Amino acid sequence: MRADDRRLGMDRPIARRDFLNGIAIAAGSIASATLPGVVTESLANEAAAPAQPNSYPPGLTGLRGSHPGSFEAAHKLRDGDLPLQAPGAAETYDLVIVGAGISGLAAAYFYRERKPSARILILDNHDDFGGHAKRNEFELAGRMQLMNGGTLGIDSPRPYGVVAARLLRKLGVDPIRLDATCARHDFYSSIGLGRGIFFDRKTFGADKLIVGVGMKPWAELLADAPLTPAVRTDIARLYEAKIDYMPGLSSQQKKEQLARMSYRDFLVNIARADPGVTPFFQARTHGEWGVGIDAVGALEVWPFGFPGFQGLNLEPGAAPRMGFSASGYAATGGSYKFHFPDGNASIARLLVRSLVPASMPGRSTEDIVTATADYRELDRHGAPVRIRLGSTAVAVRNVGDGGSAREAEVIYSRNGTPAAARGKAVVLACWNMMIPYLCPELPAAQKDALRYLVKTPLVYTSVAIRNWRAFMALGVHEIYAPGSYHSSVRLNETVDIGDYASVRSPDDPILVRMVRAPCKPGLDEREQHRVGRGELMSTSFEAFEHNIRDQLARTLGPGGFDPAADIVAITVNRWPHGYAYEYNPLFDPDWNEHEQPHVIGRAPFGRITIANSDSGAGAYTDCAIDQAHRAIEEVIAIES
Ligand SMILES: Cc1cc2nc3c(=O)[nH]c(=O)nc-3n(C[C@H](O)[C@H](O)[C@H](O)COP(=O)(O)OP(=O)(O)OC[C@H]3O[C@@H](n4cnc5c(N)ncnc54)[C@H](O)[C@@H]3O)c2cc1C
């Protein structure tokens, strides 16, 4: 261990490891900061965590998301290296669903609406349900604190449609009421904290945090930033000047050009900014798109209020990919902005409560937030709906000829042991690129279409810290860090709901959210996702931890932050297969709808139908729900 590692606290016994000899370690309370032990990462990986019947997955720390134990069988299948014994006799159900994300759970819900006495088996490779909608639960100084491990908001570029809005209503979720009564969007500003930008020395030549974005003119804000005078001037001009950089063109002509150029090219070639502005803006698109400004179209960022467009007089109207329109979004209200403290994990938990009531105590939308799920109840013999975790589907086929088949079968691997389940139909609510490996008999064109969709890799890191006095001292609650390992850092948002109360005192522990988009500027978007995915799968927890400690130390050190003393737990939610792929006008053809890969890819195949947000080419919860509904309607049609 280097002296620097010690200074950062790499030797501290924090809650950071998933498994000690296969036994889950709950996130530590600060009062009892010494945990039952720390294992090395190699040991944690070797544990190859099977689903622990008595464990409480939301409380696990360390590498989560695609956690050790969840992906190995799938990767072996991909590599043609999965020798499985023949499974025993198949269990039989009315419906088997692969994937316990929002789409798979919603599919079970919709099927039971149509067939109330149906018996359903849901399989998922993770040790927790919810898919991307995962819950990170900590107990800090005796108090529950929650964060989303993935999906945060009940938001979408478009208003929720009839199907998804109705499901929310049925689950008792009224996002408008909840936002009005529970969200405290202005809490941090009410105590004088603002937004900041951290310039790191590797990218900008010096470490420097500047604070007051949106509160000061840009020239003043950037006065001490490690940028050249020309770059400072151009950033201020882009934000503040109302210049038409595309004179002589109609709004429509401008939009057509903007749709086909990256935001980087717009800044440098059209707005004629000094190329030195690029590193400053590069990561502005990371959170929403998972790639930098080299790979996101200028027209797409315009409705998000990115700078440089204010003098172009663009008429309101949809941007190509996200469906936002500058006035349309405001006029329709868009979708909702409320989120539960654990994000849409609460929606997954409400669905599970409806499907397997014994597993989830409580009755209300509010009490779902603090309910402790009983994971032993998820897969009870004889229950009408069973959710079987730690189970990776490795083969799916129609029993008999696709056209005349009366059943479909799933073979899955559970702790390396094969098992089979049959249903009158199977819904694949799993990731589209997995499906060609599961169903090699699919038509070649459909398999190509399914493979086309390369999901966006992302990391959502939750860091528990002892107090947030450093944030107070620096006057900041949210930091954009364009050159750093994680490109954003922010204090947990304030939501009070039911018995759950967010932190108010800077002397109390709190959770910090850090986001990383592992991308490779210069490549096309899908290639960037592939490279990023490889990076995530080959990064050890220690490497993540070192980067987290180093970044927080350099950013918050001037406010008194000591990473060795102040960090008490780390959960790295690693999503190598994150957002569903949304076509990118910079790189993808301008297909007609019926030619689009997600439309070709989701065609039913005998008794097998396909759900999941991939099959709607939209990385949103309403899309996952809508696709579940379509897949179930197809099942009903096949069965009748
Ligand atoms: C970091 C992150 C943040 C997000 N934030 C938001 C947000 O704020 N708002 C929003 O609306 N959307 C957000 N999304 C998008 C999110 O993906 C969707 O909202 C939605 O949760 C997708 O649900 P799904 O069921 O379609 O897919 P998933 O959640 O991916 O669920 C599919 C499940 O199938 C499992 N599976 C795959 N293959 C197999 C197999 N062979 N056998 C068994 N199981 C398998 C997967 O492991 C997974 O658990 C976010 C996504 C990520 C990654």
XYZ file of C-alpha atoms and ligand atoms in Angstrom:
693
model
C 0.000 0.000 0.000
C 1.350 3.401 -1.014
C 1.359 6.362 1.360
C -1.145 8.027 -0.955
C -3.504 5.052 -0.609
C -3.314 5.365 3.159
C -4.053 9.097 2.986
C -7.120 8.350 0.898
C -8.235 5.685 3.361
C -7.867 2.638 1.117
C -6.920 0.699 4.257
C -10.072 1.684 6.173
C -12.588 -1.024 7.071
C -15.592 0.544 5.417
C -18.728 -1.187 4.216
C -17.493 -1.906 0.751
C -17.386 -5.605 0.112
C -20.259 -7.695 -1.096
C -19.533 -11.030 0.348
C -17.512 -12.571 3.081
C -17.318 -16.222 2.183
C -20.651 -15.875 0.448
C -22.394 -14.211 3.370
C -23.816 -10.796 2.812
C -22.451 -7.883 4.806
C -25.045 -5.211 5.442
C -24.009 -1.602 4.982
C -22.391 -0.506 8.229
C -23.838 1.874 10.689
C -21.510 4.659 11.590
C -22.022 3.959 15.243
C -20.515 0.541 14.679
C -18.099 1.504 11.960
C -16.055 -1.649 12.289
C -17.622 -4.280 10.107
C -17.438 -8.009 10.417
C -14.341 -7.984 8.269
C -13.048 -7.000 4.914
C -12.316 -9.440 2.151
C -10.132 -8.856 -0.824
C -11.833 -8.203 -4.136
C -10.472 -11.398 -5.620
C -12.166 -13.336 -2.838
C -15.355 -11.364 -3.357
C -15.265 -12.286 -7.030
C -14.564 -15.910 -6.305
C -17.591 -16.006 -4.063
C -19.533 -15.610 -7.358
C -22.471 -14.767 -5.251
C -25.426 -17.070 -5.578
C -28.749 -15.649 -4.449
C -28.664 -15.925 -0.683
C -32.091 -16.920 0.569
C -31.598 -15.031 3.804
C -29.718 -12.056 2.463
C -31.146 -8.610 1.986
C -29.768 -7.500 -1.389
C -30.675 -3.779 -1.155
C -28.335 -3.532 1.849
C -25.326 -4.982 0.068
C -22.462 -2.667 -0.793
C -19.389 -3.002 -3.000
C -19.919 -3.904 -6.652
C -23.653 -3.952 -7.318
C -25.696 -3.551 -10.506
C -24.127 -6.313 -12.584
C -22.727 -7.841 -9.433
C -20.348 -10.793 -9.252
C -22.419 -13.916 -9.702
C -25.028 -12.341 -11.990
C -23.393 -12.383 -15.407
C -20.965 -15.316 -15.576
C -23.420 -17.864 -16.996
C -24.563 -15.419 -19.691
C -21.001 -14.606 -20.678
C -20.130 -18.288 -20.875
C -23.157 -18.820 -23.113
C -21.946 -15.965 -25.325
C -18.497 -17.542 -25.500
C -19.877 -20.996 -26.315
C -18.437 -22.234 -23.045
C -21.473 -23.238 -20.988
C -21.525 -26.982 -20.533
C -24.845 -27.666 -18.831
C -26.169 -31.083 -17.886
C -29.634 -31.872 -19.198
C -32.145 -30.402 -16.744
C -34.617 -32.577 -14.861
C -38.359 -32.521 -15.532
C -39.678 -29.053 -16.272
C -41.902 -27.188 -13.834
C -45.035 -26.003 -15.560
C -46.724 -22.614 -15.384
C -49.194 -20.651 -17.446
C -46.536 -18.061 -18.210
C -42.783 -17.907 -17.762
C -41.153 -14.481 -17.855
C -37.412 -13.940 -18.237
C -36.353 -10.708 -16.527
C -37.656 -9.236 -13.269
C -37.124 -5.612 -14.250
C -40.043 -3.203 -14.498
C -40.989 -4.721 -17.847
C -41.033 -8.325 -16.611
C -42.922 -7.421 -13.439
C -45.396 -5.305 -15.407
C -45.889 -8.199 -17.853
C -46.848 -10.440 -14.932
C -49.227 -7.755 -13.676
C -50.942 -7.346 -17.062
C -51.233 -11.099 -17.584
C -52.885 -11.506 -14.192
C -55.308 -8.737 -15.071
C -56.358 -10.776 -18.092
C -56.083 -14.190 -16.381
C -56.489 -13.703 -12.639
C -55.854 -17.353 -11.747
C -52.720 -17.647 -13.892
C -49.604 -19.204 -12.417
C -46.466 -17.308 -13.366
C -42.743 -17.863 -12.896
C -40.395 -14.878 -13.262
C -36.662 -15.551 -13.612
C -33.855 -13.052 -13.160
C -30.105 -13.463 -13.108
C -29.550 -10.890 -10.333
C -29.864 -11.459 -6.589
C -32.511 -8.707 -6.455
C -35.560 -7.860 -8.553
C -36.184 -4.537 -10.332
C -33.606 -4.757 -13.139
C -32.149 -1.270 -13.445
C -34.703 -0.046 -10.904
C -32.599 -1.104 -7.934
C -32.601 0.078 -4.355
C -29.467 1.002 -2.390
C -30.349 0.911 1.295
C -27.990 2.056 4.022
C -28.333 2.334 7.740
C -26.280 5.310 8.817
C -26.137 6.185 12.499
C -29.313 4.214 13.079
C -31.286 5.843 10.290
C -32.394 4.388 6.958
C -31.007 6.247 3.976
C -31.943 5.348 0.431
C -30.645 5.971 -3.023
C -31.470 4.680 -6.477
C -28.976 2.124 -7.762
C -30.175 2.817 -11.318
C -33.518 4.163 -12.558
C -34.368 7.345 -10.681
C -37.295 9.272 -12.038
C -40.823 8.760 -13.256
C -39.801 10.842 -16.201
C -39.825 10.491 -19.935
C -39.396 12.803 -22.921
C -43.084 12.255 -23.629
C -46.027 12.312 -21.271
C -46.817 8.813 -19.982
C -49.289 7.112 -22.321
C -52.557 5.461 -21.336
C -51.045 2.081 -20.437
C -48.164 3.254 -18.254
C -50.208 6.008 -16.595
C -52.959 3.512 -15.768
C -50.470 1.096 -14.202
C -49.096 3.865 -11.992
C -52.640 4.729 -10.923
C -53.406 1.079 -10.134
C -50.269 0.926 -8.002
C -51.388 4.046 -6.176
C -48.632 6.261 -7.551
C -49.800 9.803 -8.236
C -46.544 11.532 -9.217
C -48.069 15.002 -9.266
C -49.493 14.709 -5.759
C -46.322 13.067 -4.457
C -44.159 15.766 -5.994
C -46.240 18.475 -4.378
C -46.306 16.830 -0.956
C -42.981 14.991 -0.654
C -40.269 16.508 -2.862
C -38.150 19.353 -1.544
C -36.481 20.471 -4.769
C -35.333 23.764 -3.282
C -33.946 22.477 0.007
C -30.266 22.980 -0.784
C -30.745 26.374 -2.396
C -32.798 27.406 0.644
C -29.722 26.880 2.815
C -27.451 28.723 0.408
C -25.883 25.832 -1.508
C -25.418 26.140 -5.239
C -23.974 24.331 -8.216
C -20.285 24.110 -8.970
C -17.770 22.975 -11.584
C -14.629 21.057 -10.740
C -11.666 21.491 -13.081
C -9.152 18.664 -12.661
C -5.423 19.088 -13.160
C -5.050 16.296 -15.731
C -7.545 17.881 -18.110
C -7.236 21.572 -17.251
C -3.783 21.897 -15.654
C -4.928 22.615 -12.095
C -7.488 21.367 -9.584
C -10.081 24.071 -8.988
C -13.657 24.116 -7.781
C -15.737 27.103 -8.775
C -19.152 27.640 -7.234
C -22.160 29.710 -8.192
C -23.330 28.404 -11.576
C -26.478 30.292 -12.504
C -25.889 32.850 -9.769
C -23.131 34.952 -11.346
C -22.333 36.143 -14.882
C -20.089 33.598 -16.622
C -17.110 35.946 -16.949
C -17.141 36.463 -13.199
C -17.745 32.794 -12.455
C -14.860 31.655 -14.659
C -12.438 34.389 -13.591
C -10.358 31.942 -11.533
C -10.923 28.878 -13.679
C -7.838 27.234 -15.212
C -8.876 28.205 -18.754
C -7.273 30.528 -21.282
C -8.842 34.004 -21.636
C -10.100 33.053 -25.128
C -11.865 29.954 -23.817
C -13.387 31.880 -20.913
C -14.665 34.563 -23.268
C -16.146 32.010 -25.645
C -17.913 30.052 -22.899
C -19.462 33.294 -21.652
C -20.469 34.231 -25.202
C -22.058 30.824 -25.824
C -24.135 31.113 -22.660
C -25.064 34.760 -22.777
C -24.918 36.248 -26.285
C -27.939 36.072 -28.533
C -26.241 35.490 -31.873
C -27.645 33.810 -34.966
C -24.757 31.573 -35.977
C -26.680 30.275 -39.012
C -27.948 33.451 -40.695
C -29.951 33.198 -43.902
C -31.433 29.789 -43.123
C -35.015 29.052 -42.106
C -35.694 27.378 -38.789
C -36.375 24.101 -40.613
C -33.140 24.312 -42.606
C -31.185 25.014 -39.439
C -32.790 22.067 -37.683
C -32.007 19.727 -40.536
C -28.343 20.691 -40.327
C -28.235 20.633 -36.529
C -29.751 17.140 -36.485
C -26.807 15.824 -38.471
C -23.935 17.516 -36.649
C -22.561 16.818 -33.187
C -22.856 19.453 -30.508
C -19.064 19.621 -30.506
C -19.059 20.469 -34.213
C -21.758 23.055 -33.661
C -19.675 24.791 -30.994
C -16.435 24.776 -32.920
C -17.507 24.993 -36.593
C -20.774 26.927 -36.443
C -20.505 29.055 -33.303
C -16.767 29.382 -34.005
C -15.764 28.843 -30.402
C -12.144 28.204 -29.500
C -11.643 24.392 -29.656
C -10.441 24.731 -26.055
C -14.114 24.908 -24.981
C -14.555 21.230 -25.900
C -13.143 19.675 -22.689
C -15.374 22.026 -20.691
C -18.582 20.841 -22.388
C -17.468 17.285 -23.180
C -19.275 15.519 -20.313
C -22.410 17.699 -20.259
C -24.234 14.955 -22.166
C -22.957 12.022 -20.074
C -25.927 11.630 -17.743
C -28.671 11.696 -20.352
C -26.929 10.028 -23.305
C -23.968 8.131 -21.825
C -21.545 9.614 -24.380
C -19.850 12.984 -24.773
C -20.667 15.940 -27.008
C -18.735 14.383 -29.903
C -21.481 11.771 -30.300
C -24.693 13.666 -29.482
C -26.484 15.718 -32.123
C -26.728 19.479 -31.684
C -30.479 19.422 -32.235
C -30.896 16.922 -29.423
C -29.268 19.101 -26.802
C -31.036 22.288 -27.875
C -34.275 21.580 -25.960
C -32.248 20.795 -22.828
C -31.133 24.404 -22.674
C -27.555 23.838 -23.812
C -25.853 27.115 -24.704
C -25.413 28.593 -28.165
C -28.933 28.254 -29.567
C -30.640 31.264 -28.011
C -30.054 33.510 -31.048
C -31.015 30.919 -33.669
C -34.752 31.481 -33.316
C -35.549 27.801 -33.739
C -39.248 27.132 -33.865
C -40.582 24.752 -31.227
C -40.786 21.205 -32.484
C -39.566 17.749 -31.672
C -35.883 16.982 -31.608
C -35.165 13.746 -33.456
C -34.204 11.260 -30.795
C -35.516 12.259 -27.421
C -38.851 13.561 -28.627
C -38.549 16.740 -26.582
C -39.768 19.975 -28.016
C -38.913 23.260 -26.477
C -42.517 24.359 -26.131
C -44.150 20.944 -26.353
C -42.402 19.722 -23.249
C -43.532 22.699 -21.252
C -46.983 22.782 -22.830
C -47.786 19.139 -22.094
C -46.010 19.133 -18.779
C -43.800 16.439 -20.268
C -43.966 13.545 -17.885
C -43.411 13.737 -14.160
C -40.460 14.889 -12.104
C -41.213 13.092 -8.840
C -38.922 10.317 -7.710
C -39.027 8.033 -4.704
C -35.967 8.065 -2.409
C -34.886 4.764 -3.960
C -35.989 5.832 -7.448
C -38.230 3.519 -9.436
C -37.224 0.617 -7.195
C -40.347 1.675 -5.296
C -42.391 1.002 -8.433
C -40.767 -2.421 -8.754
C -41.526 -3.041 -5.071
C -45.158 -1.983 -5.518
C -45.443 -4.413 -8.422
C -43.894 -7.167 -6.299
C -46.299 -6.367 -3.461
C -49.183 -6.808 -5.880
C -47.779 -10.044 -7.374
C -46.404 -11.683 -4.215
C -48.158 -9.932 -1.311
C -46.452 -12.039 1.375
C -43.045 -10.681 0.390
C -43.751 -7.005 0.918
C -45.414 -5.715 4.106
C -47.595 -2.615 4.152
C -50.477 -1.249 2.146
C -49.771 2.251 0.902
C -47.670 4.057 -1.671
C -45.964 5.853 1.168
C -45.103 2.843 3.322
C -43.500 0.962 0.412
C -40.474 3.211 0.909
C -39.540 1.871 4.333
C -40.982 -1.652 3.970
C -38.451 -4.441 4.453
C -39.006 -7.053 1.774
C -38.906 -10.681 2.803
C -36.904 -12.263 0.006
C -37.695 -15.785 1.250
C -41.325 -15.276 0.201
C -40.559 -14.478 -3.415
C -40.399 -18.067 -4.590
C -42.789 -20.009 -2.344
C -44.020 -23.376 -3.558
C -47.686 -23.144 -4.507
C -47.819 -19.346 -4.744
C -49.534 -18.132 -7.927
C -46.584 -15.880 -8.809
C -43.013 -16.905 -8.059
C -39.958 -14.703 -8.571
C -36.814 -16.770 -8.822
C -33.624 -14.760 -8.494
C -30.067 -15.819 -9.288
C -31.452 -17.698 -12.300
C -30.049 -17.002 -15.762
C -32.055 -18.201 -18.752
C -29.675 -19.905 -21.167
C -32.045 -21.447 -23.733
C -35.613 -20.724 -24.776
C -37.534 -22.736 -27.368
C -40.984 -23.553 -28.576
C -41.979 -27.073 -27.662
C -42.767 -28.497 -31.076
C -42.940 -26.523 -34.265
C -43.133 -22.728 -33.666
C -46.374 -22.417 -35.619
C -48.245 -25.196 -33.846
C -46.415 -25.257 -30.498
C -48.665 -25.353 -27.436
C -45.878 -24.531 -24.971
C -42.495 -22.878 -24.737
C -39.635 -23.899 -22.481
C -36.893 -22.011 -20.678
C -33.723 -23.679 -19.505
C -31.974 -21.668 -16.860
C -28.866 -21.932 -14.759
C -29.097 -21.527 -11.020
C -25.822 -21.700 -9.151
C -24.459 -23.623 -12.131
C -27.261 -26.203 -12.014
C -29.621 -26.402 -15.002
C -33.370 -26.393 -14.535
C -36.337 -26.119 -16.883
C -39.700 -24.388 -16.770
C -42.485 -24.519 -19.327
C -45.357 -22.168 -19.905
C -48.172 -21.803 -22.379
C -46.056 -18.848 -23.418
C -42.738 -17.245 -22.526
C -42.161 -13.486 -22.366
C -38.568 -12.394 -22.816
C -38.387 -9.211 -20.759
C -34.613 -9.453 -20.768
C -32.016 -7.584 -22.763
C -32.483 -7.844 -26.515
C -28.870 -8.588 -27.341
C -29.109 -11.701 -25.128
C -32.041 -13.136 -27.082
C -30.125 -14.488 -30.126
C -28.059 -16.594 -27.718
C -31.194 -17.842 -25.982
C -33.160 -18.565 -29.154
C -30.721 -19.545 -31.895
C -33.678 -20.741 -34.002
C -34.953 -17.203 -34.542
C -34.806 -15.973 -38.162
C -31.365 -14.547 -38.991
C -32.754 -11.070 -39.782
C -34.470 -10.929 -36.392
C -31.281 -11.962 -34.589
C -29.308 -9.282 -36.456
C -31.916 -6.716 -35.463
C -31.790 -7.762 -31.802
C -27.991 -7.540 -31.807
C -28.039 -4.057 -33.279
C -29.164 -2.481 -30.009
C -26.073 -1.878 -27.887
C -27.085 -0.744 -24.427
C -25.411 2.282 -22.836
C -22.970 1.480 -20.017
C -23.188 3.634 -16.895
C -22.018 3.721 -13.295
C -24.118 5.154 -10.483
C -21.991 5.233 -7.359
C -23.508 5.767 -3.908
C -21.040 6.976 -1.279
C -22.024 7.256 2.382
C -20.162 10.038 4.158
C -19.972 10.880 7.849
C -21.263 14.428 7.450
C -21.517 17.078 4.726
C -19.838 19.997 6.413
C -17.355 20.235 3.530
C -20.231 20.822 1.086
C -21.546 23.531 3.415
C -18.131 25.135 3.739
C -17.783 25.262 -0.052
C -21.386 26.363 -0.631
C -22.160 23.587 -3.097
C -24.512 20.592 -3.392
C -24.030 19.554 -7.009
C -20.809 19.527 -9.021
C -20.171 19.022 -12.725
C -16.691 17.534 -13.199
C -16.031 17.365 -16.941
C -12.576 15.749 -16.807
C -12.920 13.605 -13.699
C -13.533 9.874 -13.343
C -17.122 10.527 -12.304
C -18.479 13.477 -14.256
C -20.971 14.511 -11.601
C -21.168 14.548 -7.824
C -24.184 15.575 -5.797
C -25.738 15.314 -2.392
C -28.742 13.011 -2.189
C -31.925 14.779 -3.182
C -34.415 15.674 -0.509
C -37.660 13.678 -0.452
C -39.783 13.040 2.651
C -42.380 10.342 2.266
C -44.264 8.273 4.817
C -41.871 7.473 7.648
C -38.885 8.325 5.511
C -37.246 11.679 6.142
C -34.268 12.987 4.215
C -31.249 14.430 5.966
C -31.347 18.096 6.941
C -28.359 18.683 9.210
C -24.854 18.942 7.711
C -23.594 17.214 10.849
C -25.468 14.043 9.921
C -24.313 11.331 7.537
C -25.643 11.503 4.000
C -25.386 9.715 0.667
C -23.547 11.219 -2.283
C -24.358 10.269 -5.874
C -21.525 10.106 -8.423
C -22.134 9.252 -12.101
C -19.638 7.892 -14.611
C -20.284 7.305 -18.305
C -17.441 5.127 -19.605
C -17.163 6.214 -23.217
C -14.505 6.592 -25.878
C -14.837 9.902 -27.736
C -14.251 9.719 -31.461
C -15.980 6.386 -32.115
C -19.579 5.967 -33.194
C -22.058 5.658 -30.350
C -22.545 1.912 -30.378
C -18.793 1.331 -30.529
C -18.307 3.707 -27.599
C -20.828 1.627 -25.635
C -18.990 -1.593 -26.436
C -15.651 -0.131 -25.326
C -17.231 1.307 -22.171
C -18.834 -2.002 -21.308
C -15.469 -3.741 -21.607
C -13.936 -1.129 -19.368
C -16.569 -1.612 -16.684
C -16.226 -5.361 -16.625
C -12.451 -5.169 -16.262
C -12.340 -2.505 -13.526
C -11.828 -3.882 -10.027
C -13.663 -2.525 -7.036
C -10.331 -1.243 -5.687
C -9.823 0.833 -8.836
C -13.304 2.333 -8.481
C -12.706 2.980 -4.806
C -9.362 4.661 -5.391
C -10.858 6.947 -8.030
C -13.817 7.824 -5.813
C -11.643 8.694 -2.833
C -9.164 10.643 -4.934
C -11.880 12.650 -6.704
C -13.764 13.515 -3.520
C -10.523 14.451 -1.758
C -9.440 16.807 -4.525
C -12.874 18.329 -5.005
C -13.932 18.740 -1.388
C -10.556 18.815 0.389
C -10.489 22.623 0.508
C -13.750 22.409 2.479
C -12.194 20.085 5.053
C -13.198 16.716 3.574
C -10.951 13.836 4.664
C -11.614 10.735 2.547
C -10.007 8.396 5.053
C -12.203 9.538 7.925
C -15.326 10.701 6.128
C -16.168 7.875 3.707
C -18.020 5.100 5.486
C -19.518 2.978 2.716
C -19.363 2.681 -1.057
C -21.748 0.993 -3.463
C -20.726 1.005 -7.116
C -23.784 0.264 -9.250
C -22.133 -0.964 -12.408
C -24.416 -1.164 -15.457
C -22.464 -2.487 -18.450
C -25.849 -2.997 -20.140
C -27.637 0.198 -19.111
C -30.020 2.447 -21.039
C -31.829 0.915 -24.007
C -30.264 2.098 -27.261
C -32.025 5.050 -28.858
C -31.145 5.660 -32.485
C -28.603 8.365 -33.043
C -29.139 10.531 -36.143
C -25.365 11.053 -36.366
C -24.682 7.374 -36.933
C -27.864 5.431 -37.676
C -29.793 5.339 -40.955
C -33.039 7.223 -41.261
C -35.198 4.091 -41.255
C -38.910 3.850 -41.805
C -40.563 2.530 -38.671
C -41.001 -1.044 -39.922
C -37.283 -1.173 -40.795
C -36.106 -0.180 -37.346
C -34.155 -2.935 -35.582
C -36.231 -2.829 -32.403
C -39.434 -3.305 -34.425
C -38.003 -6.208 -36.421
C -36.429 -7.652 -33.286
C -39.588 -7.794 -31.163
C -41.666 -9.961 -33.493
C -43.302 -12.872 -31.647
C -41.828 -16.290 -32.393
C -44.293 -19.101 -31.846
C -45.166 -18.975 -28.146
C -42.324 -16.601 -27.328
C -42.917 -12.857 -27.142
C -40.484 -10.038 -26.406
C -40.890 -7.179 -23.931
C -38.248 -4.900 -22.268
C -37.482 -1.241 -22.934
C -35.055 -2.333 -25.697
C -38.007 -3.381 -27.805
C -39.376 0.164 -27.643
C -35.918 1.698 -28.243
C -36.530 4.001 -25.292
C -34.592 4.068 -22.018
C -37.592 4.929 -19.895
C -39.879 3.235 -17.435
C -43.040 4.024 -19.413
C -41.428 2.343 -22.415
C -40.652 -0.782 -20.355
C -44.294 -0.868 -19.205
C -45.763 -0.224 -22.663
C -43.635 -2.986 -24.178
C -44.727 -5.396 -21.443
C -48.332 -4.638 -22.282
C -47.777 -5.225 -25.998
C -45.983 -8.525 -25.329
C -48.856 -9.726 -23.105
C -51.474 -8.736 -25.662
C -49.511 -10.844 -28.156
C -49.545 -13.759 -25.700
C -53.306 -13.428 -25.265
C -53.732 -13.409 -29.048
C -51.508 -16.489 -29.431
C -53.404 -18.347 -26.726
C -56.845 -17.610 -28.082
C -28.292 3.892 -14.488
C -29.664 3.976 -15.112
C -30.508 5.034 -14.813
C -31.775 5.096 -15.374
N -32.595 6.145 -15.026
C -33.856 6.177 -15.497
C -34.766 7.174 -15.043
O -34.424 8.026 -14.218
N -36.030 7.162 -15.530
C -36.443 6.215 -16.419
O -37.622 6.218 -16.807
N -35.599 5.255 -16.865
C -34.328 5.212 -16.425
N -33.478 4.213 -16.835
C -33.916 3.269 -17.871
C -34.423 1.927 -17.334
O -33.677 0.988 -18.014
C -35.904 1.745 -17.616
O -36.628 2.791 -17.020
C -36.509 0.453 -17.081
O -36.238 0.288 -15.717
C -36.078 -0.745 -17.889
O -36.789 -1.866 -17.430
P -36.720 -3.220 -18.200
O -37.473 -4.219 -17.415
O -37.112 -2.984 -19.594
O -35.170 -3.630 -18.242
P -34.192 -3.991 -17.052
O -34.413 -3.115 -15.912
O -32.842 -4.030 -17.662
O -34.634 -5.472 -16.622
C -34.335 -6.608 -17.398
C -33.898 -7.711 -16.466
O -33.708 -8.913 -17.231
C -32.559 -9.549 -16.715
N -32.011 -10.514 -17.664
C -31.288 -10.248 -18.773
N -30.941 -11.410 -19.360
C -31.434 -12.407 -18.576
C -31.382 -13.819 -18.644
N -30.781 -14.446 -19.657
N -31.959 -14.545 -17.658
C -32.582 -13.924 -16.623
N -32.674 -12.583 -16.526
C -32.107 -11.847 -17.495
C -31.634 -8.382 -16.469
O -30.535 -8.724 -15.688
C -32.574 -7.413 -15.793
O -32.632 -7.655 -14.416
C -32.205 4.098 -16.284
C -31.343 3.037 -16.597
C -30.087 2.969 -16.013
C -29.191 1.813 -16.358
